[in-house]
Amino acid sequence: TRSGRVVKMTAASARAISSTQVIASLKSVVKELVDNSIDAGAGAIDVVFVDAGVTSVTVTDNGSGIALDDPGVREALVVTRATSKAATASAFNAVVNRHAAPDASASAGGEVD
């Protein structure tokens, strides 16, 4: 079962999970965040765009994903190779197989339109 704690994956697991996918559009970023909410069992998901997403996009849900009271969670969220879904490639593959694209291994990079 998932604890909701964010853990850093081993380098070997991260390499096995990594893809060449880079999220390059706002639509893709929002889709990945909503997919994460669904994975966390959310029954309600709110998406708020400020200035059509130029200033910010906030996705809030009532799922059991990342525990906000987890010490250091803010720092872990910006660390590459950090996830609350799985810490090994085999465990992660079970999560990825539910989606068309690997969400936790994708990163928002480059310019977002």
C-alpha positions as YAML, in Angstrom:
chain: A
units: angstrom
residues:
- id: 1
  name: THR
  ca: [0.00, 0.00, 0.00]
- id: 2
  name: ARG
  ca: [1.08, 3.57, -0.57]
- id: 3
  name: SER
  ca: [1.98, 5.59, 2.49]
- id: 4
  name: GLY
  ca: [1.78, 8.98, 0.80]
- id: 5
  name: ARG
  ca: [5.38, 9.66, 1.78]
- id: 6
  name: VAL
  ca: [7.72, 11.04, -0.86]
- id: 7
  name: VAL
  ca: [10.89, 8.99, -1.25]
- id: 8
  name: LYS
  ca: [13.91, 9.38, -3.48]
- id: 9
  name: MET
  ca: [14.29, 6.48, -5.89]
- id: 10
  name: THR
  ca: [17.60, 4.76, -6.42]
- id: 11
  name: ALA
  ca: [19.55, 5.87, -9.47]
- id: 12
  name: ALA
  ca: [19.05, 2.43, -11.04]
- id: 13
  name: SER
  ca: [15.27, 2.59, -10.56]
- id: 14
  name: ALA
  ca: [15.15, 6.13, -11.91]
- id: 15
  name: ARG
  ca: [17.09, 5.11, -15.04]
- id: 16
  name: ALA
  ca: [14.77, 2.15, -15.59]
- id: 17
  name: ILE
  ca: [11.72, 4.36, -15.23]
- id: 18
  name: SER
  ca: [12.99, 7.39, -17.14]
- id: 19
  name: SER
  ca: [11.61, 8.12, -20.52]
- id: 20
  name: THR
  ca: [12.48, 10.65, -23.15]
- id: 21
  name: GLN
  ca: [9.09, 12.24, -22.59]
- id: 22
  name: VAL
  ca: [9.26, 15.90, -21.66]
- id: 23
  name: ILE
  ca: [5.99, 17.61, -21.00]
- id: 24
  name: ALA
  ca: [6.01, 20.59, -23.32]
- id: 25
  name: SER
  ca: [2.47, 21.95, -23.11]
- id: 26
  name: LEU
  ca: [0.25, 23.27, -20.35]
- id: 27
  name: LYS
  ca: [-2.40, 20.76, -21.41]
- id: 28
  name: SER
  ca: [0.04, 17.88, -20.85]
- id: 29
  name: VAL
  ca: [1.11, 19.20, -17.45]
- id: 30
  name: VAL
  ca: [-2.51, 19.51, -16.29]
- id: 31
  name: LYS
  ca: [-3.33, 16.03, -17.65]
- id: 32
  name: GLU
  ca: [-0.43, 14.53, -15.68]
- id: 33
  name: LEU
  ca: [-1.49, 16.31, -12.49]
- id: 34
  name: VAL
  ca: [-5.10, 15.16, -12.88]
- id: 35
  name: ASP
  ca: [-3.89, 11.60, -13.59]
- id: 36
  name: ASN
  ca: [-1.89, 11.78, -10.35]
- id: 37
  name: SER
  ca: [-5.05, 12.86, -8.50]
- id: 38
  name: ILE
  ca: [-6.97, 9.93, -9.98]
- id: 39
  name: ASP
  ca: [-4.14, 7.54, -9.00]
- id: 40
  name: ALA
  ca: [-4.44, 8.87, -5.45]
- id: 41
  name: GLY
  ca: [-8.12, 7.91, -5.37]
- id: 42
  name: ALA
  ca: [-9.45, 11.47, -5.46]
- id: 43
  name: GLY
  ca: [-13.23, 11.85, -5.47]
- id: 44
  name: ALA
  ca: [-13.02, 15.59, -6.12]
- id: 45
  name: ILE
  ca: [-10.45, 17.39, -8.28]
- id: 46
  name: ASP
  ca: [-10.29, 21.18, -8.73]
- id: 47
  name: VAL
  ca: [-8.11, 22.79, -11.41]
- id: 48
  name: VAL
  ca: [-7.58, 26.56, -11.18]
- id: 49
  name: PHE
  ca: [-5.82, 28.59, -13.89]
- id: 50
  name: VAL
  ca: [-4.55, 32.10, -13.11]
- id: 51
  name: ASP
  ca: [-4.08, 34.25, -16.22]
- id: 52
  name: ALA
  ca: [-4.94, 31.27, -18.45]
- id: 53
  name: GLY
  ca: [-2.16, 29.27, -16.79]
- id: 54
  name: VAL
  ca: [0.58, 31.82, -17.44]
- id: 55
  name: THR
  ca: [0.86, 32.85, -13.78]
- id: 56
  name: SER
  ca: [-0.05, 29.54, -12.17]
- id: 57
  name: VAL
  ca: [-2.03, 26.34, -12.33]
- id: 58
  name: THR
  ca: [-3.22, 24.71, -9.12]
- id: 59
  name: VAL
  ca: [-4.62, 21.18, -8.91]
- id: 60
  name: THR
  ca: [-6.23, 20.33, -5.58]
- id: 61
  name: ASP
  ca: [-7.78, 16.98, -4.70]
- id: 62
  name: ASN
  ca: [-8.97, 14.88, -1.79]
- id: 63
  name: GLY
  ca: [-6.89, 11.84, -2.72]
- id: 64
  name: SER
  ca: [-4.43, 9.93, -0.57]
- id: 65
  name: GLY
  ca: [-1.33, 10.85, -2.54]
- id: 66
  name: ILE
  ca: [1.46, 12.97, -1.10]
- id: 67
  name: ALA
  ca: [1.05, 13.62, 2.61]
- id: 68
  name: LEU
  ca: [1.40, 17.37, 3.11]
- id: 69
  name: ASP
  ca: [2.41, 16.84, 6.74]
- id: 70
  name: ASP
  ca: [5.38, 14.74, 5.62]
- id: 71
  name: PRO
  ca: [8.52, 16.54, 6.90]
- id: 72
  name: GLY
  ca: [10.53, 17.88, 3.98]
- id: 73
  name: VAL
  ca: [7.78, 17.24, 1.43]
- id: 74
  name: ARG
  ca: [8.17, 20.67, -0.18]
- id: 75
  name: GLU
  ca: [11.86, 20.05, -0.78]
- id: 76
  name: ALA
  ca: [11.24, 16.51, -2.02]
- id: 77
  name: LEU
  ca: [8.67, 17.70, -4.55]
- id: 78
  name: VAL
  ca: [11.29, 19.65, -6.44]
- id: 79
  name: VAL
  ca: [13.91, 16.89, -6.30]
- id: 80
  name: THR
  ca: [14.22, 14.83, -9.44]
- id: 81
  name: ARG
  ca: [13.59, 11.12, -9.06]
- id: 82
  name: ALA
  ca: [11.21, 11.61, -6.13]
- id: 83
  name: THR
  ca: [7.82, 9.91, -6.03]
- id: 84
  name: SER
  ca: [5.09, 8.87, -3.64]
- id: 85
  name: LYS
  ca: [3.91, 6.14, -6.03]
- id: 86
  name: ALA
  ca: [6.71, 3.60, -6.02]
- id: 87
  name: ALA
  ca: [10.40, 3.40, -5.21]
- id: 88
  name: THR
  ca: [11.39, 0.59, -7.60]
- id: 89
  name: ALA
  ca: [11.04, 0.15, -11.34]
- id: 90
  name: SER
  ca: [8.87, -2.96, -10.99]
- id: 91
  name: ALA
  ca: [6.48, -1.29, -8.55]
- id: 92
  name: PHE
  ca: [6.39, 1.83, -10.72]
- id: 93
  name: ASN
  ca: [5.54, -0.17, -13.84]
- id: 94
  name: ALA
  ca: [2.32, -1.33, -12.19]
- id: 95
  name: VAL
  ca: [1.33, 2.34, -11.79]
- id: 96
  name: VAL
  ca: [2.45, 3.36, -15.29]
- id: 97
  name: ASN
  ca: [0.53, 0.56, -16.98]
- id: 98
  name: ARG
  ca: [-2.73, 2.25, -15.96]
- id: 99
  name: HIS
  ca: [-1.90, 5.29, -18.13]
- id: 100
  name: ALA
  ca: [-0.86, 5.89, -21.70]
- id: 101
  name: ALA
  ca: [2.16, 7.94, -20.59]
- id: 102
  name: PRO
  ca: [4.47, 7.54, -17.60]
- id: 103
  name: ASP
  ca: [3.42, 10.42, -15.39]
- id: 104
  name: ALA
  ca: [5.91, 10.31, -12.52]
- id: 105
  name: SER
  ca: [8.91, 10.00, -14.81]
- id: 106
  name: ALA
  ca: [7.85, 12.85, -17.06]
- id: 107
  name: SER
  ca: [9.07, 16.31, -16.24]
- id: 108
  name: ALA
  ca: [7.93, 19.76, -17.17]
- id: 109
  name: GLY
  ca: [10.88, 21.05, -19.12]
- id: 110
  name: GLY
  ca: [11.65, 23.57, -21.79]
- id: 111
  name: GLU
  ca: [9.01, 26.09, -22.65]
- id: 112
  name: VAL
  ca: [5.44, 25.52, -21.64]
- id: 113
  name: ASP
  ca: [2.90, 26.91, -24.08]
...
